[in-house]
mmCIF file of C-alpha atoms in Angstrom:
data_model
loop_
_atom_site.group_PDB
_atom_site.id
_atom_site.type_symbol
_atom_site.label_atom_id
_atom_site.label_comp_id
_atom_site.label_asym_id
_atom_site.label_seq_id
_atom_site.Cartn_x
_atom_site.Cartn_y
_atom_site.Cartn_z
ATOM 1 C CA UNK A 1 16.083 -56.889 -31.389
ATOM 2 C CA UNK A 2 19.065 -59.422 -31.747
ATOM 3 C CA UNK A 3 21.188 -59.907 -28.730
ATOM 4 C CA UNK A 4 24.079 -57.926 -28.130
ATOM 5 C CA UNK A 5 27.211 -59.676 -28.685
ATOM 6 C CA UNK A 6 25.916 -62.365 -30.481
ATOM 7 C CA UNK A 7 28.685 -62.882 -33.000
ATOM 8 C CA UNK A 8 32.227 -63.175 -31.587
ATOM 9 C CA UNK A 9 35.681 -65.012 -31.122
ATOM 10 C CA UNK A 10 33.383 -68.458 -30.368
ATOM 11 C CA UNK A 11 31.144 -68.111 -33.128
ATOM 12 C CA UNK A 12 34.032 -66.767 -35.652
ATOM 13 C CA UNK A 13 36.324 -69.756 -34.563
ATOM 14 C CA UNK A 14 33.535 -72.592 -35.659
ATOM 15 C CA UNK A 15 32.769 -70.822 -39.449
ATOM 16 C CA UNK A 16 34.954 -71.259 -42.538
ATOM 17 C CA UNK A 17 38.065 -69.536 -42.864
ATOM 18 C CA UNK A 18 37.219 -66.443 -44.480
ATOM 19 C CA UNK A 19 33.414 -66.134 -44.246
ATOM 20 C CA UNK A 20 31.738 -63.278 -45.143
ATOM 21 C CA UNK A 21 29.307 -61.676 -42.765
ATOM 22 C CA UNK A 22 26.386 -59.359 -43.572
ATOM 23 C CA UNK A 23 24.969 -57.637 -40.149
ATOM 24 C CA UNK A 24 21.885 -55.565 -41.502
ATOM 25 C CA UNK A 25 20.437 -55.840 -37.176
ATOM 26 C CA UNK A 26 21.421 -52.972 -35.320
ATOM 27 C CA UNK A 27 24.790 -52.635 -34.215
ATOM 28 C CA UNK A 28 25.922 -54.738 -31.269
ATOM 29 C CA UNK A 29 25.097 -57.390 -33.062
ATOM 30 C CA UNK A 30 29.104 -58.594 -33.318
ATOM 31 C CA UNK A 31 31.599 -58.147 -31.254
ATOM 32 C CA UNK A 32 33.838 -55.224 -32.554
ATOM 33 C CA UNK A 33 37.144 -55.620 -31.067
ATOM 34 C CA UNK A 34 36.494 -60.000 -32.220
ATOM 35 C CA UNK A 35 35.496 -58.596 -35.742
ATOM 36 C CA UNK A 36 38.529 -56.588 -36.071
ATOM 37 C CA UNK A 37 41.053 -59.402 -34.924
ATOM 38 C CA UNK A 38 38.943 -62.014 -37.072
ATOM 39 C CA UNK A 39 39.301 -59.564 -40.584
ATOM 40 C CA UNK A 40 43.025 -58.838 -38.780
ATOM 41 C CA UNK A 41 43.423 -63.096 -38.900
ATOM 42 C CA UNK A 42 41.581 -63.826 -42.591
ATOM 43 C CA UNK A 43 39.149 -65.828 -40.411
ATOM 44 C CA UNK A 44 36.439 -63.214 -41.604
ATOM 45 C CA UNK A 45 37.053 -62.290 -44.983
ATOM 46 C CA UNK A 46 34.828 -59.367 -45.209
ATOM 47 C CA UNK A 47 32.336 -57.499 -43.340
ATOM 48 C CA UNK A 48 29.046 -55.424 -44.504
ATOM 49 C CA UNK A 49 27.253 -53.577 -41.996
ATOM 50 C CA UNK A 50 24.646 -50.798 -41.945
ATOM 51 C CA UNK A 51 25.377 -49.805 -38.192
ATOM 52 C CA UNK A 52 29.495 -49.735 -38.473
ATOM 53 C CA UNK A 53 31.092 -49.037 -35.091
ATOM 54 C CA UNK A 54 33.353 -45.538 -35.592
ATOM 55 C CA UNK A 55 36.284 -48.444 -34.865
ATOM 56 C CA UNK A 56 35.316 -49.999 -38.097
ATOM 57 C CA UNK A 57 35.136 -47.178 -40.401
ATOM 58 C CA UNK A 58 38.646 -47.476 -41.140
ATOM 59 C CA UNK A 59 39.283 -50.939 -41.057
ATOM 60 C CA UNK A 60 40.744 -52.805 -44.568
ATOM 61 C CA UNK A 61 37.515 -55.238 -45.402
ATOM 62 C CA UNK A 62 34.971 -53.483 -43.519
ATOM 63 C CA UNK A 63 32.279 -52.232 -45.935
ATOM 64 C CA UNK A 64 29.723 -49.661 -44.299
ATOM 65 C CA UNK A 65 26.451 -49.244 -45.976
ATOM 66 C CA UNK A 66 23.622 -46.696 -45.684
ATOM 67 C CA UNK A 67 21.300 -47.668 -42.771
ATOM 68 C CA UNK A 68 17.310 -48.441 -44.601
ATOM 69 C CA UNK A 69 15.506 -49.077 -41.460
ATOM 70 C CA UNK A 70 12.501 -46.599 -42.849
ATOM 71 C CA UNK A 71 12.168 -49.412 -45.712
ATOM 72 C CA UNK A 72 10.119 -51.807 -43.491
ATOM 73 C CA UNK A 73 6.465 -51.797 -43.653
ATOM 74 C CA UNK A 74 5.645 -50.429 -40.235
ATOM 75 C CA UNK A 75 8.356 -47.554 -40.903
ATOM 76 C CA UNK A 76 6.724 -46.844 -44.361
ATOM 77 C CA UNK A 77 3.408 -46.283 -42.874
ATOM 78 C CA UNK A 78 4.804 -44.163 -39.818
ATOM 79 C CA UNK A 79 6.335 -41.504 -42.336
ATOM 80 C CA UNK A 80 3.295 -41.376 -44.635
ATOM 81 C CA UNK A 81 1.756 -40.367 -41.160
ATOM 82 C CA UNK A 82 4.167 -37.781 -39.727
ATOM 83 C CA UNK A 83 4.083 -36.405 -43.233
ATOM 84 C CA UNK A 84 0.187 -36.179 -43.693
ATOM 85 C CA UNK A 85 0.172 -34.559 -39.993
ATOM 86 C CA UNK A 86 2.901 -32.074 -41.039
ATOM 87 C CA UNK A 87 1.876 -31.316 -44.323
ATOM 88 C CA UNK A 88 -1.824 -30.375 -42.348
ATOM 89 C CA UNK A 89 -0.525 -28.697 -39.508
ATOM 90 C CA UNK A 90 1.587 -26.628 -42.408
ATOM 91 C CA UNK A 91 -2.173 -25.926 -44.374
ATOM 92 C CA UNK A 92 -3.956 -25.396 -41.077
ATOM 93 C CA UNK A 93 -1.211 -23.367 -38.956
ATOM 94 C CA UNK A 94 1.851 -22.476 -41.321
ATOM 95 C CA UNK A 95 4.269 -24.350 -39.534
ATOM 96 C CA UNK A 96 7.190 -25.965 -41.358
ATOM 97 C CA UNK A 97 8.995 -28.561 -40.037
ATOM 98 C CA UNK A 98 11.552 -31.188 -41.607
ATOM 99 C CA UNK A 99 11.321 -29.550 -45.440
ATOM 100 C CA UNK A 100 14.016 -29.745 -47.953
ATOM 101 C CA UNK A 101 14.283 -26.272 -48.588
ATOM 102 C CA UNK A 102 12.674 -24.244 -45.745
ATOM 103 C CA UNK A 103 13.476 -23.798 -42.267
ATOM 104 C CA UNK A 104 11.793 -25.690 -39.334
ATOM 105 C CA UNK A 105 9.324 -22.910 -38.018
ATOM 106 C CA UNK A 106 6.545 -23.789 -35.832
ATOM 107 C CA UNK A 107 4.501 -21.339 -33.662
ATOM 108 C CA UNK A 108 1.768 -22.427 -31.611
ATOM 109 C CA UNK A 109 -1.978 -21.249 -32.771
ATOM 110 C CA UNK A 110 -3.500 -18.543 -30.772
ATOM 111 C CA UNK A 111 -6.306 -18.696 -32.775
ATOM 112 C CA UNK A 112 -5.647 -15.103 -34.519
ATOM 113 C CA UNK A 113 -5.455 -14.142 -38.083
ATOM 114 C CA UNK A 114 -1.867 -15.469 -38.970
ATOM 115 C CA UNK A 115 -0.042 -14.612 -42.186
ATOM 116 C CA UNK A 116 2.968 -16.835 -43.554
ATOM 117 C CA UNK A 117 5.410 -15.813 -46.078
ATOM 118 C CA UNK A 118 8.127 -17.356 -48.037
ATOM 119 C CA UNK A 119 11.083 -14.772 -49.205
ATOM 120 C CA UNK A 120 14.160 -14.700 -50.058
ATOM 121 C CA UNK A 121 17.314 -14.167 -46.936
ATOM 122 C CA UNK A 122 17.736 -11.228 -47.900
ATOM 123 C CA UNK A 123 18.046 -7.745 -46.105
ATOM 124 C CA UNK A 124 15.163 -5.784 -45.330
ATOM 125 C CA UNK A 125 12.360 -8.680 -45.483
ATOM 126 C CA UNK A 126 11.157 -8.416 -42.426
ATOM 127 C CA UNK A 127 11.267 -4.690 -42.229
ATOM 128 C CA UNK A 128 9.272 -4.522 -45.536
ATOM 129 C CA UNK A 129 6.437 -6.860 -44.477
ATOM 130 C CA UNK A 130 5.536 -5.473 -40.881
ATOM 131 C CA UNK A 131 5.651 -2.062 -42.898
ATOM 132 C CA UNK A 132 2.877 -2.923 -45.302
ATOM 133 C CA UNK A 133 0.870 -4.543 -42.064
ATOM 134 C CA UNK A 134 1.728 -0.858 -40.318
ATOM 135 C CA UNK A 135 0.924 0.998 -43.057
ATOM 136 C CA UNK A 136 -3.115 -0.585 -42.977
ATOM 137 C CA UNK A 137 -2.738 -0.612 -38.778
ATOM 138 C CA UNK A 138 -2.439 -4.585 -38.603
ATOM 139 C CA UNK A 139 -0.617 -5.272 -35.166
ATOM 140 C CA UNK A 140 1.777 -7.607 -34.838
ATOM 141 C CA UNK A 141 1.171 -10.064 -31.326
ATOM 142 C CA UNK A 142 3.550 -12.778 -32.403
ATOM 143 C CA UNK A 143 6.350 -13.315 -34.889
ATOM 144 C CA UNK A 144 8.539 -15.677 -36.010
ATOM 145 C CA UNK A 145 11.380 -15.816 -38.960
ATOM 146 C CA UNK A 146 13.804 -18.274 -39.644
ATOM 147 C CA UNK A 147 16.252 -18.706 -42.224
ATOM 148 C CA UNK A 148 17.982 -21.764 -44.081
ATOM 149 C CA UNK A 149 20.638 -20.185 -46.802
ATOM 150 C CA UNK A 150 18.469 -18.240 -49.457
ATOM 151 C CA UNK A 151 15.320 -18.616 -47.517
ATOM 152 C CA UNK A 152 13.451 -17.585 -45.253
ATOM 153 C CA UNK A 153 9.916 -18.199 -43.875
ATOM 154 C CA UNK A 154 7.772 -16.210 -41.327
ATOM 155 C CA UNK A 155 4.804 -16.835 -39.336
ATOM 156 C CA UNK A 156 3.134 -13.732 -38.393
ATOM 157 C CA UNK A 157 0.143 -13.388 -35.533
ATOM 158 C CA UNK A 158 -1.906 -10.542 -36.065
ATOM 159 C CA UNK A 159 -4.997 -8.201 -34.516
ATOM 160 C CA UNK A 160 -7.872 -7.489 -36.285
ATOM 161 C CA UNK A 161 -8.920 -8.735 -40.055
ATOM 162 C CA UNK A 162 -6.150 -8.798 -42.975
ATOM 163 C CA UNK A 163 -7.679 -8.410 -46.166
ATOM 164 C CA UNK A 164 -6.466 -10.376 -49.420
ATOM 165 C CA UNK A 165 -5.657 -6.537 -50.766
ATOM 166 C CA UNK A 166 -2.988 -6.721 -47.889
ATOM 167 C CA UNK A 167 -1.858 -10.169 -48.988
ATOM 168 C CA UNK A 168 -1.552 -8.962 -52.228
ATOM 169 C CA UNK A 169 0.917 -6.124 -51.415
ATOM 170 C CA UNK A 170 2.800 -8.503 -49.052
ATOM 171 C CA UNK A 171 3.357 -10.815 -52.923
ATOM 172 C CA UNK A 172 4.050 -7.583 -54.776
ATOM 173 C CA UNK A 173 7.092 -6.792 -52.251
ATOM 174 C CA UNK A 174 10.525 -8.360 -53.906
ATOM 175 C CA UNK A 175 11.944 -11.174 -53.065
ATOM 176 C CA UNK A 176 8.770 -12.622 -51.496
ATOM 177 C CA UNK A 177 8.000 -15.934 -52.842
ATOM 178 C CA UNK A 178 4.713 -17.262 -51.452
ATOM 179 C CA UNK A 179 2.368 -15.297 -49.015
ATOM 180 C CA UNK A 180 -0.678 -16.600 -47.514
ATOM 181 C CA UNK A 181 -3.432 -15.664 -44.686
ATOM 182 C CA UNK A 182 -4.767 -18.558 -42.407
ATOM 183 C CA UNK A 183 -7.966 -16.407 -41.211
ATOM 184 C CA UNK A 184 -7.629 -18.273 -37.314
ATOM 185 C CA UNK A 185 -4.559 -20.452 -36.485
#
C-alpha cells in the first residue's frame, strides 16, 4: 500500500504547471485539501482518481472513475472462489447469497430433508406451500422466506421423507418458479 500523504503542496510545487495526475492507489494517496488548492491554482491541471474523497466529488477538474480493484489477478481468483463455494453451498444447502435477482437467504443445515422454492412476492405464497406440506403431514422445523421486489425464495426444514409427488404439487402451485428437495441439508 502507498503511503498516505504522499503527494502534496511539496511534491505539487516541484512538477510542471498544470500536470495531470492519475491516482489509481487507494485513496490517501494525495493530499486532499493540497489537491484542491493545486486544481484551485492551475498548478494541477486535472485529476483522475478511482478512490475520490466526498471533498472532491464536486470539484471543477476532478474526474472520479469506477474503482477495478477485483481486476487484479489475486482478486480474479478470490471471486472465482467465493463464487464456486456459493454456487455449492446453494446445490448442497439452498442458500442464496449475493445473486442478481434473489434475496440473500442462508439457513444453517440441520441435516433434515429441506425444500427450496423460488416464487413470485406475491400474497399467499407461503400460505400455499406449507398447505400442500400439511395436507401430506410434512412438518415444518425451520423456515425461512425472503423477498427482493418480485421474488421471493424459501428454505424450508422438514420431518419425515418428501416425495417428488409433493415437489411436484409445490411447481404446480402459481407463481412458483423453481422448487427443489435437498434429501439432507
Amino acid at each position: 500500500m502507498p503511503p498516505r500523504g504522499l503527494l502534496g503542496h511539496e511534491k505539487f510545487a516541484i512538477m510542471k504547471k498544470g500536470v495531470r495526475i492519475v491516482n489509481l492507489a487507494r485513496g490517501g494517496l494525495v493530499k486532499t485539501a493540497d489537491i484542491k488548492e493545486a486544481l484551485a491554482s492551475g498548478q494541477v491541471g486535472c485529476y483522475v482518481t478511482d478512490f475520490p474523497e466526498d471533498d472532491l466529488l464536486d470539484e471543477k477538474n476532478v474526474i472520479p472513475i469506477p474503482h477495478l480493484g477485483a481486476s487484479t489477478p489475486e482478486a480474479e481468483d478470490n471471486c472465482a472462489v467465493m463464487a464456486a463455494r456459493q454456487m455449492r453451498d446453494f446445490l448442497a444447502f439452498g442458500n442464496v447469497k449475493n445473486s442478481v435477482n434473489f434475496p440473500n437467504c442462508e439457513m444453517p443445515a440441520m441435516g433434515r430433508p429441506r425444500i427450496v422454492v423460488g416464487n413470485a412476492n406475491v400474497p399467499n405464497m407461503v400460505g400455499q406451500i406449507t398447505t400442500v406440506l400439511a395436507a401430506d403431514k410434512i412438518n415444518i422445523v425451520d423456515m425461512m422466506n425472503k423477498s427482493a421486489g418480485e421474488l421471493a425464495y424459501n428454505i424450508i426444514d422438514v420431518d419425515g421423507a418428501v416425495s417428488e409427488a409433493i415437489i411436484d404439487k409445490i411447481r404446480k402451485i402459481d407463481g412458483v418458479m423453481m422448487a427443489r428437495l435437498i434429501a439432507k441439508a
